[in-house]
């Protein structure tokens, strides 16, 4: 699971709503995959994300800051979580990540009506 | 078009041009004509996606297409140097070079006369240029595959695919026996990561072709002993003959003319005789096996054709950095096609079935492995991820997905019609939540058109249907619905005052 995906995921446990984001990530096994750097892609993706912790760096004119974009590129696309857990920040419910795939299925009682 | 593709295309042009001018220095005259060889190529595409395929041809080859009345076929002209690029088209199933087209063929009255005409036709057709193209194409494929020629298995599929009388054009039940070996062969030269090699390859090929021509100038009129077969597809109600009869008699005449050996399963040349009412097209096949399973090595029970997946994605006109989700991905055919062709978007494959997600993940790994072959030790990642989730309760933030493309359970091989009555509305609701208001869009394939239409009718405040493409999936009449997400923000039912939001 890449961290870009993590940024799109949100807990859907009943009653949690928007407080289900961001899921707390605990990674036990991680792999780094080189991905071709596309500054345009990263620059345009950033506004779509809901970045809670912004890495230290300029906020204005970030599109032209290659160092910053490379950092973001690495974090979002090259870090692959193979084993670990995601935790709903509101309910504490754990979702396992196994072989790079998070399992977000809930039981019937847990899902929203 | 991605940067990689653009750069490669430029490289392709440059290399060939260099090659051509170097050839011109050493020999002149008739030699240079071959490089300027213009041919008409025919391509079979999923029915309903002829326009999408025509758009791709225009975008990647610069040629305009003629869309045939014989549904599922498009025709376009190219110069023979572009042959490699033609093989990289992602919306076409099969390719052939046109020998001759008859727009309004006059059939005689009796079967005997018609068949006699076909026999006489064989010797009168302009075979020369198309055969040149076939030869270049064969050499090109030999070098790429580095394996023995396709074995008996594919030959047998051809028998199932090609023949038989048809009243309506059907895509036919393509044999699902494509094994992974064949997929790998085709995948290898399909992958955009290896296009760079293609450019030098075609250059080499034209050069080596010239050398061969040097050796024997008689080669054109009397090609070496080749094995061939004729495949006849006939559609129309007024014909007094069958496709088998036409193939047999036309084939006999072809055999006499070329002195080739007829072989139905292990052939070098496949001659196509396509008859649709009064339109006849004679062609020579350039693909030995359909390209449509190219990216999938791990099949599931209802794996979608890659060409169809491509068509659906293209309908949505993906923009750079679009987030594209398939919430019922099965084996992942759609996101994988997406990640390969639109690598400047981000793709997510999701399914509730652990087997499906597993297969999707395996297909993604296979794809990565293939690009590794070219890139060397470095394992390049792809902008694609897999998640196990429930479509009715997607663990995605509201309004974050730009494009949703999916193959909804038809209720035949997967799920049931009864289940669809509850599933479809729930799907549409949840999809409307995650889809970005205003700019978001969805392309949804289903055979259960009645259920879908009913489910959609209650969702006019969030979904607007803009286009329907009628397609044929293994004999079933299905539809791809293109929907646009309205600008209205999603309102959680609990936030409403117990009343439905007005349309």
Coordinates of C-alpha atoms in Angstrom, one line a residue:
Chain A
X1 CA 0.0 0.0 0.0
X2 CA 1.5 3.3 -1.0
X3 CA 1.1 6.3 1.2
X4 CA -0.8 8.2 -1.5
X5 CA -3.5 5.5 -1.1
X6 CA -3.3 5.9 2.6
X7 CA -4.2 9.5 2.2
X8 CA -7.4 8.6 0.3
X9 CA -8.5 6.0 2.8
X10 CA -10.9 6.8 5.6
X11 CA -12.5 4.7 8.3
X12 CA -16.2 3.9 7.6
X13 CA -17.1 2.4 10.9
X14 CA -20.6 3.4 11.8
X15 CA -21.0 6.9 13.2
X16 CA -17.4 7.9 12.6
X17 CA -17.9 10.0 9.5
X18 CA -15.1 12.5 8.6
X19 CA -13.4 11.8 12.0
X20 CA -12.3 8.5 10.5
X21 CA -9.4 10.3 8.7
X22 CA -6.5 9.9 8.8
X23 CA -6.1 6.2 9.7
X24 CA -3.2 5.7 12.0
X25 CA -0.5 3.6 10.3
X26 CA 1.7 1.1 11.9
X27 CA 4.1 -0.5 9.4
X28 CA 6.0 -3.7 10.3
X29 CA 7.4 -4.3 6.8
X30 CA 8.1 -1.7 4.2
X31 CA 9.7 -1.7 0.8
X32 CA 11.0 1.2 -1.2
X33 CA 10.2 1.0 -4.9
X34 CA 11.8 3.5 -7.2
X35 CA 9.1 5.3 -9.3
X36 CA 9.9 7.6 -12.1
X37 CA 9.8 11.2 -10.8
X38 CA 7.2 13.4 -12.5
X39 CA 7.3 16.8 -10.9
X40 CA 4.1 17.9 -12.6
X41 CA 2.2 14.9 -11.2
X42 CA 3.4 15.5 -7.7
X43 CA 2.7 19.2 -7.9
X44 CA -0.8 18.7 -9.1
X45 CA -1.6 15.9 -6.7
X46 CA -0.7 17.8 -3.6
X47 CA -3.8 20.0 -3.5
X48 CA -6.0 16.9 -3.9
X49 CA -4.6 15.4 -0.8
X50 CA -5.5 16.1 2.7
X51 CA -2.1 16.6 4.2
X52 CA -2.3 16.8 8.0
X53 CA 1.4 17.1 8.6
X54 CA 3.1 19.1 6.0
X55 CA 6.8 18.4 5.7
X56 CA 9.0 21.3 6.5
X57 CA 9.4 23.5 3.4
X58 CA 8.0 26.5 1.6
X59 CA 4.2 26.6 1.1
X60 CA 4.1 29.3 -1.4
X61 CA 5.4 28.3 -4.8
X62 CA 6.0 24.7 -3.9
X63 CA 5.4 23.7 -7.5
X64 CA 8.8 25.0 -8.4
X65 CA 10.7 23.6 -5.4
X66 CA 12.2 20.5 -6.9
X67 CA 13.7 19.3 -3.6
X68 CA 10.3 19.5 -1.9
X69 CA 8.6 17.8 -4.8
X70 CA 11.1 15.0 -4.7
X71 CA 10.6 14.5 -1.0
X72 CA 6.8 14.3 -1.6
X73 CA 7.3 12.0 -4.5
X74 CA 9.4 9.6 -2.4
X75 CA 6.9 9.7 0.5
X76 CA 3.8 9.3 -1.6
X77 CA 4.8 6.9 -4.3
X78 CA 8.0 5.1 -3.4
X79 CA 7.2 3.9 0.1
X80 CA 5.2 0.7 0.0
X81 CA 3.8 -0.8 3.2
X82 CA 3.8 -4.5 2.9
X83 CA 2.7 -5.5 6.4
X84 CA 1.1 -3.5 9.2
X85 CA -2.1 -2.1 10.4
X86 CA -4.4 0.9 9.9
X87 CA -6.3 2.1 12.9
X88 CA -9.5 4.1 13.0
X89 CA -8.7 7.2 15.0
X90 CA -12.2 7.5 16.4
X91 CA -13.2 3.9 17.1
X92 CA -9.8 2.2 17.5
X93 CA -10.8 -0.5 15.1
X94 CA -7.8 -2.1 13.4
X95 CA -7.6 -3.0 9.7
X96 CA -4.7 -5.4 8.8
X97 CA -2.4 -4.8 5.9
X98 CA -1.0 -8.0 4.4
X99 CA 1.2 -8.5 1.3
X100 CA 0.7 -4.9 0.5
X101 CA -3.1 -5.0 0.6
X102 CA -5.2 -3.4 3.3
X103 CA -8.3 -5.3 4.3
X104 CA -11.0 -2.7 5.0
X105 CA -14.0 -5.1 5.3
X106 CA -16.2 -4.6 8.3
X107 CA -18.7 -7.0 9.8
X108 CA -22.4 -6.2 9.4
X109 CA -22.7 -4.8 12.8
X110 CA -20.0 -2.3 12.3
X111 CA -21.1 -0.8 9.0
X112 CA -23.1 2.3 8.6
X113 CA -26.7 1.9 7.9
Chain B
X1 CA 0.2 10.8 -24.2
X2 CA 2.9 10.1 -21.6
X3 CA 6.3 11.6 -21.8
X4 CA 7.8 8.1 -22.3
X5 CA 5.6 7.5 -25.2
X6 CA 6.2 10.9 -26.8
X7 CA 9.9 10.5 -26.5
X8 CA 9.8 7.0 -27.9
X9 CA 7.6 8.1 -30.8
X10 CA 10.1 10.8 -31.7
X11 CA 12.9 8.2 -31.5
X12 CA 10.9 5.9 -33.7
X13 CA 10.6 8.6 -36.4
X14 CA 14.3 9.6 -36.1
X15 CA 15.7 6.1 -36.3
X16 CA 13.7 5.1 -39.3
X17 CA 14.5 8.3 -41.1
X18 CA 18.2 7.8 -40.5
X19 CA 17.9 4.2 -41.8
X20 CA 16.1 5.3 -44.9
X21 CA 18.6 7.9 -45.8
X22 CA 21.5 5.5 -45.2
X23 CA 19.9 3.0 -47.5
X24 CA 19.3 5.6 -50.1
X25 CA 23.1 6.3 -50.3
X26 CA 23.9 2.7 -51.1
X27 CA 21.1 2.0 -53.5
X28 CA 18.6 4.0 -55.3
X29 CA 15.6 3.7 -57.5
X30 CA 12.9 1.1 -56.7
X31 CA 14.4 0.4 -53.3
X32 CA 13.2 3.7 -51.8
X33 CA 9.6 2.9 -52.9
X34 CA 9.3 0.2 -50.2
X35 CA 9.9 2.7 -47.4
X36 CA 7.1 4.9 -48.7
X37 CA 4.8 1.9 -49.0
X38 CA 1.3 3.0 -48.0
X39 CA -1.1 0.3 -46.9
X40 CA -4.6 0.0 -45.6
X41 CA -4.8 -1.7 -42.2
X42 CA -8.0 -3.2 -40.9
X43 CA -8.5 -3.7 -37.2
X44 CA -11.1 -5.5 -35.2
X45 CA -12.3 -3.7 -32.1
X46 CA -14.9 -4.4 -29.4
X47 CA -18.3 -3.6 -31.0
X48 CA -19.5 -0.2 -29.9
X49 CA -16.0 1.2 -29.4
X50 CA -15.2 1.9 -33.0
X51 CA -15.1 5.6 -32.5
X52 CA -12.9 5.3 -29.4
X53 CA -10.5 3.2 -31.4
X54 CA -10.6 5.7 -34.3
X55 CA -9.7 8.4 -31.8
X56 CA -6.7 6.4 -30.6
X57 CA -5.5 5.8 -34.2
X58 CA -5.8 9.5 -34.9
X59 CA -3.9 10.4 -31.7
X60 CA -1.1 7.8 -32.1
X61 CA -0.7 7.4 -35.8
X62 CA -2.1 10.6 -37.2
X63 CA -4.4 8.7 -39.5
X64 CA -8.1 9.1 -39.9
X65 CA -10.3 6.0 -39.8
X66 CA -13.1 4.6 -41.8
X67 CA -15.6 2.8 -39.6
X68 CA -17.0 -0.1 -41.4
X69 CA -20.7 -1.0 -41.5
X70 CA -19.5 -4.5 -40.6
X71 CA -19.5 -3.6 -36.9
X72 CA -16.4 -3.9 -34.9
X73 CA -14.0 -3.0 -37.7
X74 CA -12.1 0.1 -38.6
X75 CA -9.8 0.9 -41.5
X76 CA -6.9 3.3 -41.7
X77 CA -4.0 4.0 -44.0
X78 CA -0.4 4.1 -42.8
X79 CA 3.1 4.0 -44.2
X80 CA 4.8 0.7 -43.5
X81 CA 7.3 2.3 -41.1
X82 CA 4.5 2.9 -38.6
X83 CA 3.8 -0.8 -38.4
X84 CA 5.4 -1.1 -35.0
X85 CA 3.3 1.7 -33.6
X86 CA 0.2 0.0 -35.0
X87 CA 0.9 -3.0 -32.8
X88 CA 1.0 -0.7 -29.8
X89 CA -2.6 0.4 -30.2
X90 CA -4.5 -0.6 -27.1
X91 CA -8.1 -0.5 -28.4
X92 CA -7.7 -3.1 -31.1
X93 CA -8.1 -6.9 -30.8
X94 CA -6.8 -8.0 -34.2
X95 CA -5.0 -6.5 -37.1
X96 CA -4.9 -7.3 -40.8
X97 CA -3.6 -5.7 -44.0
X98 CA -6.2 -5.1 -46.7
X99 CA -5.5 -6.8 -50.0
X100 CA -8.7 -5.5 -51.6
X101 CA -12.0 -4.0 -50.7
X102 CA -15.2 -4.4 -52.7
X103 CA -17.7 -1.8 -51.6
X104 CA -20.5 -3.2 -53.6
X105 CA -19.8 -6.7 -54.8
X106 CA -22.2 -8.1 -57.3
X107 CA -23.1 -11.7 -56.4
X108 CA -24.3 -13.9 -59.2
X109 CA -27.5 -15.8 -59.0
X110 CA -26.4 -19.4 -58.3
X111 CA -24.1 -20.8 -55.7
X112 CA -21.9 -22.4 -58.4
X113 CA -21.4 -19.1 -60.2
X114 CA -20.6 -17.2 -57.0
X115 CA -18.0 -19.8 -55.9
X116 CA -16.5 -19.8 -59.4
X117 CA -16.2 -16.0 -59.2
X118 CA -14.3 -16.4 -55.9
X119 CA -12.0 -18.9 -57.5
X120 CA -11.2 -16.5 -60.3
X121 CA -10.8 -13.6 -57.9
X122 CA -7.8 -15.1 -56.2
X123 CA -5.5 -14.6 -59.2
X124 CA -6.6 -11.1 -59.9
X125 CA -5.9 -9.5 -56.5
X126 CA -3.0 -7.1 -55.7
X127 CA -1.2 -9.5 -53.3
X128 CA 2.3 -8.0 -53.7
X129 CA 2.3 -5.0 -51.4
X130 CA 0.2 -6.7 -48.6
X131 CA 2.6 -9.7 -48.7
X132 CA 5.5 -7.3 -48.2
X133 CA 3.8 -5.9 -45.2
X134 CA 3.1 -9.4 -43.9
X135 CA 6.7 -10.4 -44.3
X136 CA 8.0 -7.3 -42.4
X137 CA 5.4 -7.9 -39.7
X138 CA 6.5 -11.6 -39.3
X139 CA 10.2 -10.7 -39.1
X140 CA 9.3 -8.1 -36.5
X141 CA 7.4 -10.5 -34.4
X142 CA 10.1 -13.2 -34.6
X143 CA 12.7 -11.0 -33.3
X144 CA 10.6 -9.7 -30.5
X145 CA 9.4 -13.0 -29.2
X146 CA 12.7 -14.9 -29.4
X147 CA 10.6 -18.0 -29.1
X148 CA 9.3 -20.7 -31.5
X149 CA 6.3 -19.9 -33.6
X150 CA 2.9 -20.1 -32.0
X151 CA 2.0 -23.7 -31.4
X152 CA -1.0 -25.8 -32.2
X153 CA -3.1 -24.4 -29.4
X154 CA -3.5 -21.1 -31.0
X155 CA -4.2 -22.7 -34.3
X156 CA -7.1 -24.6 -32.9
X157 CA -8.6 -21.4 -31.5
X158 CA -8.5 -19.9 -34.9
X159 CA -10.8 -22.6 -36.2
X160 CA -13.3 -21.7 -33.4
X161 CA -13.0 -18.0 -33.9
X162 CA -13.1 -17.4 -37.6
X163 CA -15.6 -19.5 -39.4
X164 CA -19.2 -20.1 -39.4
X165 CA -22.1 -18.3 -40.8
X166 CA -23.4 -15.3 -38.9
X167 CA -26.6 -13.4 -39.4
X168 CA -25.7 -10.8 -36.8
X169 CA -22.1 -9.8 -36.2
X170 CA -21.0 -11.3 -33.0
X171 CA -17.8 -11.0 -31.2
X172 CA -17.9 -14.7 -30.9
X173 CA -17.1 -16.7 -27.8
X174 CA -13.3 -16.2 -28.1
X175 CA -11.8 -19.4 -26.7
X176 CA -10.8 -18.8 -23.0
X177 CA -8.0 -21.2 -23.4
X178 CA -5.3 -18.5 -24.0
X179 CA -2.6 -19.7 -21.8
X180 CA -0.1 -17.6 -20.0
X181 CA 2.7 -18.4 -22.4
X182 CA 0.9 -16.8 -25.3
X183 CA 0.0 -13.8 -23.2
X184 CA 3.6 -13.3 -22.3
X185 CA 4.7 -13.4 -25.9
X186 CA 2.3 -10.6 -26.8
X187 CA 2.7 -8.6 -23.6
X188 CA 6.4 -8.4 -24.2
X189 CA 6.2 -6.3 -27.3
X190 CA 3.1 -4.5 -26.1
X191 CA 4.6 -2.9 -23.1
X192 CA 5.3 0.8 -23.6
X193 CA 8.5 0.4 -21.6
X194 CA 10.0 -1.5 -24.5
X195 CA 8.9 0.7 -27.4
X196 CA 12.4 2.1 -27.6
X197 CA 13.7 -1.2 -28.8
X198 CA 11.0 -1.4 -31.4
X199 CA 12.2 1.7 -33.1
X200 CA 15.6 0.3 -33.8
X201 CA 14.1 -3.1 -34.6
X202 CA 11.9 -1.9 -37.4
X203 CA 14.9 0.0 -38.8
X204 CA 17.0 -3.1 -38.7
X205 CA 14.2 -5.0 -40.2
X206 CA 13.8 -2.8 -43.2
X207 CA 17.5 -3.0 -43.7
X208 CA 17.6 -6.8 -43.5
X209 CA 14.5 -6.9 -45.7
X210 CA 16.5 -5.1 -48.3
X211 CA 19.3 -7.6 -48.0
X212 CA 17.0 -10.5 -48.6
X213 CA 15.6 -8.8 -51.6
X214 CA 19.1 -8.5 -52.9
X215 CA 19.7 -12.2 -52.7
X216 CA 16.8 -13.1 -54.8
X217 CA 14.9 -10.7 -56.9
X218 CA 12.5 -13.5 -57.8
X219 CA 11.3 -13.7 -54.2
X220 CA 8.4 -11.3 -54.8
X221 CA 6.6 -13.4 -57.5
X222 CA 7.4 -16.8 -56.0
X223 CA 7.7 -16.6 -52.3
X224 CA 9.2 -19.6 -50.6
X225 CA 6.9 -22.5 -49.7
X226 CA 4.5 -21.1 -47.1
X227 CA 1.6 -22.7 -45.3
X228 CA -1.6 -20.9 -45.3
X229 CA -5.3 -21.0 -44.4
X230 CA -8.3 -19.0 -45.4
X231 CA -10.7 -17.8 -42.7
X232 CA -14.1 -16.6 -44.0
X233 CA -16.5 -14.5 -42.0
X234 CA -19.9 -14.1 -43.6
X235 CA -22.8 -12.0 -42.4
X236 CA -25.9 -11.2 -44.4
X237 CA -29.2 -12.7 -45.3
X238 CA -29.1 -12.8 -49.0
X239 CA -26.1 -15.0 -49.6
X240 CA -26.7 -18.3 -51.3
X241 CA -23.4 -19.9 -50.1
X242 CA -21.8 -20.7 -46.8
X243 CA -18.6 -19.3 -45.3
X244 CA -17.1 -22.8 -45.4
X245 CA -17.8 -23.1 -49.1
X246 CA -16.3 -19.7 -49.9
X247 CA -13.2 -20.4 -47.8
X248 CA -12.8 -23.8 -49.5
X249 CA -13.1 -22.6 -53.1
X250 CA -11.2 -19.3 -52.6
X251 CA -8.6 -21.2 -50.7
X252 CA -8.2 -23.7 -53.5
X253 CA -7.6 -20.9 -56.0
X254 CA -5.1 -19.2 -53.6
X255 CA -3.2 -22.5 -53.3
X256 CA -3.0 -22.9 -57.1
X257 CA -1.8 -19.3 -57.6
X258 CA 0.9 -19.3 -55.0
X259 CA 1.7 -22.9 -54.7
X260 CA 1.5 -22.6 -51.0
X261 CA 0.5 -25.6 -48.8
X262 CA -2.8 -25.5 -47.1
X263 CA -2.7 -26.1 -43.3
X264 CA -5.5 -25.2 -41.0
X265 CA -3.6 -25.2 -37.8
X266 CA 0.0 -24.6 -38.4
X267 CA 0.0 -21.8 -40.9
X268 CA 2.3 -18.9 -41.8
X269 CA -0.2 -16.8 -43.7
X270 CA -3.8 -16.4 -42.7
X271 CA -5.9 -15.0 -45.6
X272 CA -9.1 -13.3 -44.4
X273 CA -12.3 -13.2 -46.5
X274 CA -14.8 -11.0 -44.8
X275 CA -18.2 -10.7 -46.3
X276 CA -20.8 -8.4 -44.9
X277 CA -23.8 -8.1 -47.2
X278 CA -22.4 -6.7 -50.4
X279 CA -19.1 -5.5 -48.8
X280 CA -16.2 -7.8 -49.2
X281 CA -12.7 -7.3 -47.8
X282 CA -9.8 -9.6 -48.5
X283 CA -7.0 -9.3 -46.0
X284 CA -3.9 -11.0 -44.5
X285 CA -3.8 -11.3 -40.8
X286 CA -1.0 -9.5 -38.9
X287 CA -1.8 -10.8 -35.4
X288 CA -1.8 -14.5 -34.7
X289 CA -3.7 -14.2 -31.5
X290 CA -6.0 -11.6 -30.2
X291 CA -4.2 -8.8 -28.3
X292 CA -7.1 -8.5 -25.8
X293 CA -5.7 -10.6 -23.0
X294 CA -2.4 -8.8 -23.0
X295 CA -1.9 -7.7 -19.4
X296 CA -3.6 -10.5 -17.5
X297 CA -1.6 -13.5 -16.5
X298 CA -3.9 -14.6 -13.7
X299 CA -7.5 -15.1 -15.0
X300 CA -10.7 -15.1 -13.1
X301 CA -14.1 -16.4 -14.0
X302 CA -15.2 -13.2 -15.7
X303 CA -12.0 -11.4 -16.8
X304 CA -12.7 -8.4 -19.0
X305 CA -10.9 -7.9 -22.3
X306 CA -8.1 -5.4 -22.1
X307 CA -9.2 -3.7 -25.2
X308 CA -12.6 -3.2 -23.7
X309 CA -11.1 -1.9 -20.4
X310 CA -9.0 0.5 -22.5
X311 CA -12.1 1.7 -24.4
X312 CA -14.0 2.3 -21.1
X313 CA -11.2 4.2 -19.6
X314 CA -10.7 6.3 -22.7
X315 CA -14.4 7.2 -22.7
X316 CA -13.8 9.0 -19.4
X317 CA -11.0 11.1 -20.9
X318 CA -8.5 10.8 -18.0
X319 CA -6.5 13.9 -17.2
X320 CA -3.1 14.0 -15.6
X321 CA -3.3 13.2 -11.8
X322 CA -6.8 12.0 -12.0
X323 CA -7.6 9.4 -9.3
X324 CA -9.2 6.4 -11.1
X325 CA -10.9 3.7 -9.0
X326 CA -12.4 0.4 -9.9
X327 CA -14.4 -0.6 -6.8
X328 CA -15.3 -4.1 -8.2
X329 CA -12.0 -4.9 -9.9
X330 CA -12.1 -8.7 -10.1
X331 CA -8.7 -9.6 -11.6
X332 CA -7.9 -5.9 -12.0
X333 CA -8.1 -5.8 -15.8
X334 CA -9.3 -2.2 -15.8
X335 CA -6.8 -0.6 -13.3
X336 CA -3.9 -2.5 -14.9
X337 CA -4.8 -1.2 -18.3
X338 CA -5.1 2.2 -16.8
X339 CA -1.7 2.1 -15.0
X340 CA 0.0 1.1 -18.2
X341 CA -1.6 3.6 -20.5
X342 CA -2.3 6.5 -18.3
X343 CA 0.7 6.4 -16.0
X344 CA 0.2 10.0 -15.0
X345 CA -2.9 9.1 -13.2
X346 CA -3.3 7.1 -10.0
X347 CA -5.2 3.9 -10.0
X348 CA -6.9 1.9 -7.3
X349 CA -8.2 -1.6 -7.6
X350 CA -10.7 -2.8 -5.0
X351 CA -12.9 -5.8 -4.4
X352 CA -14.5 -7.6 -1.5
X353 CA -13.5 -11.0 -2.6
X354 CA -10.0 -12.0 -1.3
X355 CA -9.4 -14.3 -4.3
X356 CA -10.1 -11.4 -6.7
X357 CA -7.8 -9.0 -4.8
X358 CA -5.2 -11.6 -4.7
X359 CA -5.4 -12.2 -8.5
X360 CA -5.3 -8.4 -9.1
X361 CA -2.2 -8.1 -6.9
X362 CA -0.6 -11.0 -8.8
X363 CA -1.4 -9.4 -12.2
X364 CA 0.1 -6.1 -10.9
X365 CA 3.3 -8.0 -9.9
X366 CA 3.5 -9.6 -13.3
X367 CA 3.3 -6.3 -14.9
X368 CA 6.1 -4.9 -12.7
X369 CA 8.2 -8.0 -13.6
X370 CA 7.7 -7.4 -17.3
X371 CA 8.9 -3.8 -17.1
X372 CA 11.8 -5.1 -15.0
X373 CA 12.9 -7.2 -18.0
X374 CA 13.6 -4.0 -19.9
X375 CA 14.7 -1.7 -17.2
X376 CA 17.3 -4.1 -15.8
X377 CA 17.7 -4.6 -12.1
X378 CA 15.8 -1.6 -11.1
X379 CA 12.2 -2.5 -10.2
X380 CA 10.1 0.5 -11.2
X381 CA 6.8 0.9 -9.4
X382 CA 3.6 1.7 -11.1
X383 CA 0.9 4.2 -10.0
X384 CA -1.5 1.5 -8.9
X385 CA -2.6 -0.1 -5.6
X386 CA -5.0 -2.8 -4.4
X387 CA -7.4 -2.7 -1.5
X388 CA -9.9 -5.1 -0.1
X389 CA -13.2 -3.3 0.5
X390 CA -17.0 -3.4 0.2
X391 CA -18.4 -1.4 -2.6
X392 CA -21.5 -0.4 -0.5
X393 CA -19.2 1.1 2.1
X394 CA -16.1 2.4 0.5
X395 CA -13.4 3.4 2.9
X396 CA -12.6 6.5 0.8
X397 CA -12.9 10.1 1.7
X398 CA -16.0 11.9 0.2
X399 CA -15.5 13.5 -3.2
X400 CA -11.9 12.4 -3.8
X401 CA -12.3 10.1 -6.8
X402 CA -12.2 11.6 -10.3
X403 CA -13.1 8.6 -12.4
X404 CA -14.8 5.4 -11.6
X405 CA -14.6 2.6 -14.2
X406 CA -16.0 -0.8 -13.4
X407 CA -17.6 -4.0 -14.8
X408 CA -20.7 -4.5 -12.7
X409 CA -21.9 -8.0 -11.9
X410 CA -24.1 -9.1 -14.7
X411 CA -26.0 -11.4 -12.5
X412 CA -25.2 -14.3 -14.8
X413 CA -21.8 -15.7 -13.9
X414 CA -21.3 -13.5 -10.9
X415 CA -24.0 -12.6 -8.4
X416 CA -27.6 -12.9 -9.3
X417 CA -30.3 -10.7 -10.9
X418 CA -32.2 -10.6 -7.6
X419 CA -29.2 -9.4 -5.7
X420 CA -28.7 -6.7 -8.3
X421 CA -31.9 -5.0 -7.3
X422 CA -30.3 -4.1 -4.0
X423 CA -26.7 -3.9 -5.1
X424 CA -27.1 -1.5 -7.9
X425 CA -28.7 1.4 -6.1
X426 CA -26.3 0.9 -3.1
X427 CA -23.4 1.0 -5.5
X428 CA -24.6 4.1 -7.3
X429 CA -25.1 5.9 -4.0
X430 CA -21.7 5.1 -2.6
X431 CA -20.0 5.8 -5.9
X432 CA -21.7 9.2 -6.0
X433 CA -20.4 9.9 -2.5
X434 CA -16.7 9.3 -3.4
X435 CA -16.9 10.8 -6.8
X436 CA -15.8 14.4 -7.1
X437 CA -18.8 16.7 -7.7
X438 CA -18.9 18.6 -10.9
X439 CA -15.9 17.1 -12.7
X440 CA -16.2 13.4 -11.7
X441 CA -17.4 10.8 -14.1
X442 CA -18.0 7.1 -14.3
X443 CA -18.1 4.4 -17.0
X444 CA -20.1 1.4 -15.9
X445 CA -20.5 -1.8 -17.8
X446 CA -23.5 -4.0 -17.2
X447 CA -25.7 -6.5 -18.9
X448 CA -28.5 -6.0 -16.4
X449 CA -29.7 -2.8 -18.2
X450 CA -33.2 -2.9 -16.7
X451 CA -32.0 -2.9 -13.2
X452 CA -29.3 -0.3 -13.8
X453 CA -31.8 2.1 -15.5
X454 CA -34.2 1.7 -12.6
X455 CA -31.4 2.3 -10.0
X456 CA -30.2 5.3 -11.9
X457 CA -33.6 6.9 -12.2
X458 CA -33.6 7.7 -8.5
X459 CA -30.3 9.4 -8.7
X460 CA -30.7 12.3 -11.0
X461 CA -29.5 14.7 -8.4
X462 CA -26.0 13.2 -8.4
X463 CA -25.7 11.3 -11.7
X464 CA -26.4 12.5 -15.2
X465 CA -26.2 9.9 -18.0
X466 CA -24.4 11.4 -20.9
X467 CA -23.7 8.5 -23.2
X468 CA -24.5 4.8 -23.7
X469 CA -22.3 2.4 -25.7
X470 CA -23.9 -0.9 -26.7
X471 CA -21.4 -3.7 -26.5
X472 CA -21.3 -7.4 -27.0
X473 CA -19.7 -9.5 -24.2
X474 CA -19.4 -13.1 -25.1
X475 CA -22.8 -13.1 -26.9
X476 CA -24.5 -11.0 -24.2
X477 CA -25.9 -7.6 -25.1
X478 CA -24.4 -5.3 -22.6
X479 CA -24.0 -1.6 -22.2
X480 CA -21.4 0.8 -21.0
X481 CA -23.1 3.8 -19.3
X482 CA -21.0 7.0 -19.2
X483 CA -22.2 9.1 -16.3
X484 CA -21.2 12.6 -15.1
X485 CA -21.3 13.5 -11.5
X486 CA -23.5 16.6 -10.9
X487 CA -22.0 19.6 -9.0
X488 CA -24.3 18.8 -6.1
X489 CA -22.3 17.9 -3.0
X490 CA -23.1 14.6 -1.4
X491 CA -25.4 15.0 1.6
X492 CA -25.3 12.2 4.2
X493 CA -28.8 10.8 4.8
X494 CA -28.6 11.5 8.5
X495 CA -28.0 15.2 7.8
X496 CA -31.1 15.6 5.8
X497 CA -34.4 16.5 7.6
X498 CA -35.8 13.1 6.8
X499 CA -36.6 14.3 3.3
X500 CA -35.0 13.4 0.1
X501 CA -32.9 16.1 -1.4
X502 CA -34.9 17.6 -4.3
X503 CA -33.6 16.9 -7.8

